[in-house]
Amino acid sequence: IVVTASCTPGGRLAPSSDSGVPGDNKTNDNTPALEGTAPIGSTAVVTIAGKDYPVTVKPDGTWTLPATDELPDGTYTPVLKVTPAGGGTPVSTNLTPFTIDTVPPTVKVEAASATLLPNQTTTVTFTLSEASTDFIKDDIVVTGGSIGPLTQSSTNPLVYTATFTPATTGTTATITIDNERFADAAGNRNQDSFRLTGAENTNNQVS
């Protein structure tokens, strides 16, 4: 926090709770911490989802809310109500909105062709449920052949494609993605896996 002489009322998600991409105000912490500033000597209350959280304004004009009650996924705009030193009319300020996202991303794997003739290749499409900045070729497990460079769609950032080349004719090949391989913006890592049972795990393998 940068504290100015006036300590203008303000606040945001604390870095300790800003999981995933720093500074994007997205978190997988459903009891997040907030921090901010208020005029020195004032009293302050942070309101989130209708609940008031009194915070202490320190001598340097900063305040910290260590944790909220458990909040459901969604976007929140905290409100900071500041009462001037010595009393007076409270002033309310909207703080930086933040989004809670605790849902892990998933991936669907599809091949354009299930059966290939000699010297043929096929395009494999990977469709993510949420945008990710760390989904890479190394996340893909291939048997019975090889896969080329991973290309992200220019029109849909959730879609990636790559070319699969079989090793030999008469070979059964699989293209799969395991769990804990990539994350969404809030830092949730994918939990679907071809190694697990359940409907959520049936789409991330082709053979």
Tab-separated table of C-alpha atoms in Angstrom:
chain	number	residue	atom	x	y	z
A	1	ILE	CA	0.000	0.000	0.000
A	2	VAL	CA	1.234	3.505	-0.866
A	3	VAL	CA	0.244	5.881	1.922
A	4	THR	CA	-0.124	9.579	1.128
A	5	ALA	CA	-0.284	12.447	3.596
A	6	SER	CA	-4.055	12.725	3.141
A	7	CYS	CA	-4.643	8.944	3.290
A	8	THR	CA	-7.537	9.021	0.844
A	9	PRO	CA	-10.118	6.294	1.597
A	10	GLY	CA	-9.527	3.261	-0.573
A	11	GLY	CA	-8.867	-0.443	-0.562
A	12	ARG	CA	-8.536	-3.634	-2.504
A	13	LEU	CA	-7.934	-7.367	-2.278
A	14	ALA	CA	-4.777	-8.020	-0.268
A	15	PRO	CA	-1.861	-9.580	-2.183
A	16	SER	CA	-1.983	-12.580	0.172
A	17	SER	CA	-5.454	-13.396	-1.175
A	18	ASP	CA	-4.881	-12.414	-4.814
A	19	SER	CA	-4.267	-15.919	-6.143
A	20	GLY	CA	-3.489	-16.637	-9.776
A	21	VAL	CA	-2.461	-13.588	-11.804
A	22	PRO	CA	-1.234	-10.859	-9.394
A	23	GLY	CA	-3.239	-7.668	-9.536
A	24	ASP	CA	-6.229	-9.027	-11.456
A	25	ASN	CA	-8.436	-9.015	-8.322
A	26	LYS	CA	-9.476	-12.635	-8.868
A	27	THR	CA	-9.079	-15.153	-6.085
A	28	ASN	CA	-9.885	-18.732	-5.148
A	29	ASP	CA	-9.863	-17.691	-1.485
A	30	ASN	CA	-13.502	-17.543	-0.325
A	31	THR	CA	-12.536	-15.800	2.938
A	32	PRO	CA	-10.272	-13.162	1.403
A	33	ALA	CA	-8.234	-10.477	3.124
A	34	LEU	CA	-8.516	-6.816	2.139
A	35	GLU	CA	-6.314	-3.816	2.802
A	36	GLY	CA	-6.473	-0.094	2.223
A	37	THR	CA	-6.125	3.429	3.554
A	38	ALA	CA	-8.264	5.940	5.438
A	39	PRO	CA	-7.662	9.360	7.000
A	40	ILE	CA	-5.481	9.146	10.087
A	41	GLY	CA	-7.532	9.206	13.275
A	42	SER	CA	-10.754	8.146	11.572
A	43	THR	CA	-12.804	5.036	12.258
A	44	ALA	CA	-13.763	2.700	9.420
A	45	VAL	CA	-16.076	-0.146	8.555
A	46	VAL	CA	-15.868	-2.361	5.454
A	47	THR	CA	-19.173	-3.757	4.174
A	48	ILE	CA	-19.193	-6.835	1.948
A	49	ALA	CA	-22.344	-8.668	0.875
A	50	GLY	CA	-24.368	-6.819	3.489
A	51	LYS	CA	-22.084	-7.589	6.438
A	52	ASP	CA	-20.089	-4.939	8.296
A	53	TYR	CA	-16.469	-5.591	9.245
A	54	PRO	CA	-14.991	-2.905	11.529
A	55	VAL	CA	-11.307	-2.262	10.755
A	56	THR	CA	-8.694	-0.352	12.704
A	57	VAL	CA	-7.069	2.638	11.017
A	58	LYS	CA	-3.410	2.559	12.041
A	59	PRO	CA	-1.335	5.646	12.841
A	60	ASP	CA	0.064	5.572	9.292
A	61	GLY	CA	-3.436	5.596	7.772
A	62	THR	CA	-3.542	1.957	6.670
A	63	TRP	CA	-6.102	-0.678	7.600
A	64	THR	CA	-6.339	-4.443	7.119
A	65	LEU	CA	-9.259	-6.856	7.118
A	66	PRO	CA	-7.595	-10.257	7.792
A	67	ALA	CA	-10.506	-12.351	6.495
A	68	THR	CA	-14.184	-12.200	5.635
A	69	ASP	CA	-16.855	-14.741	6.375
A	70	GLU	CA	-17.065	-17.499	3.771
A	71	LEU	CA	-18.412	-16.018	0.541
A	72	PRO	CA	-19.938	-17.814	-2.466
A	73	ASP	CA	-18.366	-17.454	-5.902
A	74	GLY	CA	-19.141	-14.129	-7.517
A	75	THR	CA	-18.032	-10.518	-7.869
A	76	TYR	CA	-18.118	-8.190	-4.882
A	77	THR	CA	-17.721	-4.437	-4.493
A	78	PRO	CA	-16.718	-3.679	-0.887
A	79	VAL	CA	-17.783	-0.370	0.621
A	80	LEU	CA	-15.591	1.523	3.087
A	81	LYS	CA	-17.500	3.808	5.469
A	82	VAL	CA	-15.215	6.313	7.181
A	83	THR	CA	-16.165	8.487	10.163
A	84	PRO	CA	-13.832	11.473	10.583
A	85	ALA	CA	-11.741	11.863	13.727
A	86	GLY	CA	-13.793	13.451	16.465
A	87	GLY	CA	-17.072	12.493	14.802
A	88	GLY	CA	-18.954	13.939	11.883
A	89	THR	CA	-20.832	12.619	8.894
A	90	PRO	CA	-19.590	9.189	7.697
A	91	VAL	CA	-18.476	9.036	4.082
A	92	SER	CA	-18.833	5.821	2.046
A	93	THR	CA	-16.423	4.864	-0.742
A	94	ASN	CA	-16.670	1.934	-3.142
A	95	LEU	CA	-13.472	-0.107	-3.054
A	96	THR	CA	-11.903	-2.065	-5.903
A	97	PRO	CA	-14.234	-4.946	-6.862
A	98	PHE	CA	-12.921	-8.498	-6.617
A	99	THR	CA	-14.101	-11.854	-7.936
A	100	ILE	CA	-14.110	-15.158	-6.070
A	101	ASP	CA	-13.740	-18.211	-8.308
A	102	THR	CA	-13.243	-21.601	-6.650
A	103	VAL	CA	-14.276	-23.755	-9.629
A	104	PRO	CA	-11.401	-25.683	-11.267
A	105	PRO	CA	-11.131	-25.443	-15.058
A	106	THR	CA	-11.727	-28.475	-17.263
A	107	VAL	CA	-10.623	-29.468	-20.752
A	108	LYS	CA	-12.358	-31.349	-23.565
A	109	VAL	CA	-10.203	-33.218	-26.081
A	110	GLU	CA	-11.541	-34.038	-29.542
A	111	ALA	CA	-9.913	-35.561	-32.643
A	112	ALA	CA	-11.142	-34.748	-36.144
A	113	SER	CA	-10.597	-38.383	-37.190
A	114	ALA	CA	-10.657	-41.495	-35.009
A	115	THR	CA	-9.159	-43.763	-37.687
A	116	LEU	CA	-6.154	-42.824	-39.810
A	117	LEU	CA	-4.749	-44.372	-42.949
A	118	PRO	CA	-0.969	-44.633	-43.526
A	119	ASN	CA	0.728	-41.197	-43.717
A	120	GLN	CA	-2.393	-39.449	-42.471
A	121	THR	CA	-2.556	-36.987	-39.590
A	122	THR	CA	-5.476	-35.477	-37.712
A	123	THR	CA	-6.232	-32.252	-35.924
A	124	VAL	CA	-6.812	-32.512	-32.190
A	125	THR	CA	-8.833	-29.774	-30.494
A	126	PHE	CA	-8.514	-28.876	-26.819
A	127	THR	CA	-11.352	-26.741	-25.415
A	128	LEU	CA	-10.873	-25.249	-21.965
A	129	SER	CA	-13.802	-24.244	-19.757
A	130	GLU	CA	-11.937	-21.099	-18.640
A	131	ALA	CA	-9.064	-19.058	-19.965
A	132	SER	CA	-5.591	-20.146	-18.869
A	133	THR	CA	-2.155	-18.612	-19.274
A	134	ASP	CA	-0.185	-21.793	-18.580
A	135	PHE	CA	-1.806	-24.470	-20.778
A	136	ILE	CA	1.089	-25.773	-22.873
A	137	LYS	CA	2.058	-28.726	-25.055
A	138	ASP	CA	3.863	-30.395	-22.156
A	139	ASP	CA	0.501	-30.780	-20.393
A	140	ILE	CA	-0.569	-33.295	-23.055
A	141	VAL	CA	0.210	-37.005	-22.663
A	142	VAL	CA	0.470	-38.879	-25.982
A	143	THR	CA	0.941	-42.582	-26.677
A	144	GLY	CA	1.213	-44.245	-30.079
A	145	GLY	CA	2.399	-41.164	-31.904
A	146	SER	CA	3.416	-37.547	-31.530
A	147	ILE	CA	1.737	-34.170	-31.424
A	148	GLY	CA	2.889	-30.962	-33.031
A	149	PRO	CA	2.940	-27.400	-31.694
A	150	LEU	CA	-0.076	-26.197	-29.729
A	151	THR	CA	-1.847	-23.239	-31.384
A	152	GLN	CA	-4.357	-21.021	-29.614
A	153	SER	CA	-7.365	-19.867	-31.630
A	154	SER	CA	-7.293	-16.215	-32.641
A	155	THR	CA	-11.075	-15.959	-32.245
A	156	ASN	CA	-11.670	-18.064	-29.123
A	157	PRO	CA	-8.955	-18.075	-26.422
A	158	LEU	CA	-10.442	-21.235	-24.892
A	159	VAL	CA	-9.665	-23.337	-27.974
A	160	TYR	CA	-6.278	-24.825	-28.905
A	161	THR	CA	-5.365	-27.172	-31.750
A	162	ALA	CA	-2.439	-29.411	-32.603
A	163	THR	CA	-1.649	-32.000	-35.265
A	164	PHE	CA	-1.352	-35.651	-34.245
A	165	THR	CA	0.892	-38.008	-36.226
A	166	PRO	CA	0.618	-41.762	-35.500
A	167	ALA	CA	3.803	-43.715	-34.888
A	168	THR	CA	2.959	-46.710	-37.125
A	169	THR	CA	-0.066	-48.226	-38.805
A	170	GLY	CA	-2.191	-50.558	-36.715
A	171	THR	CA	-1.301	-48.675	-33.545
A	172	THR	CA	-3.813	-47.589	-30.945
A	173	ALA	CA	-3.042	-44.092	-29.811
A	174	THR	CA	-4.278	-41.966	-26.915
A	175	ILE	CA	-4.153	-38.225	-26.328
A	176	THR	CA	-4.883	-37.248	-22.754
A	177	ILE	CA	-4.443	-34.543	-20.117
A	178	ASP	CA	-3.900	-35.309	-16.442
A	179	ASN	CA	-5.134	-33.292	-13.478
A	180	GLU	CA	-3.130	-30.436	-11.921
A	181	ARG	CA	-1.658	-29.448	-15.294
A	182	PHE	CA	-3.003	-25.926	-15.904
A	183	ALA	CA	-4.771	-23.157	-13.979
A	184	ASP	CA	-7.417	-20.504	-14.505
A	185	ALA	CA	-6.998	-16.802	-13.720
A	186	ALA	CA	-7.925	-17.333	-10.063
A	187	GLY	CA	-5.252	-19.989	-9.607
A	188	ASN	CA	-7.534	-23.051	-9.589
A	189	ARG	CA	-5.749	-26.004	-11.187
A	190	ASN	CA	-7.681	-28.456	-13.344
A	191	GLN	CA	-8.879	-31.521	-11.453
A	192	ASP	CA	-10.263	-33.585	-14.334
A	193	SER	CA	-8.138	-36.545	-15.371
A	194	PHE	CA	-8.380	-39.553	-17.640
A	195	ARG	CA	-7.119	-41.536	-14.646
A	196	LEU	CA	-10.239	-40.747	-12.606
A	197	THR	CA	-13.855	-41.861	-12.814
A	198	GLY	CA	-16.872	-39.595	-13.073
A	199	ALA	CA	-18.613	-37.712	-15.845
A	200	GLU	CA	-16.290	-34.703	-15.514
A	201	ASN	CA	-13.343	-36.879	-16.550
A	202	THR	CA	-14.758	-38.494	-19.682
A	203	ASN	CA	-13.970	-35.704	-22.141
A	204	ASN	CA	-10.250	-35.215	-21.664
A	205	GLN	CA	-9.032	-38.259	-23.598
A	206	VAL	CA	-9.335	-39.438	-27.175
A	207	SER	CA	-8.053	-42.659	-28.650
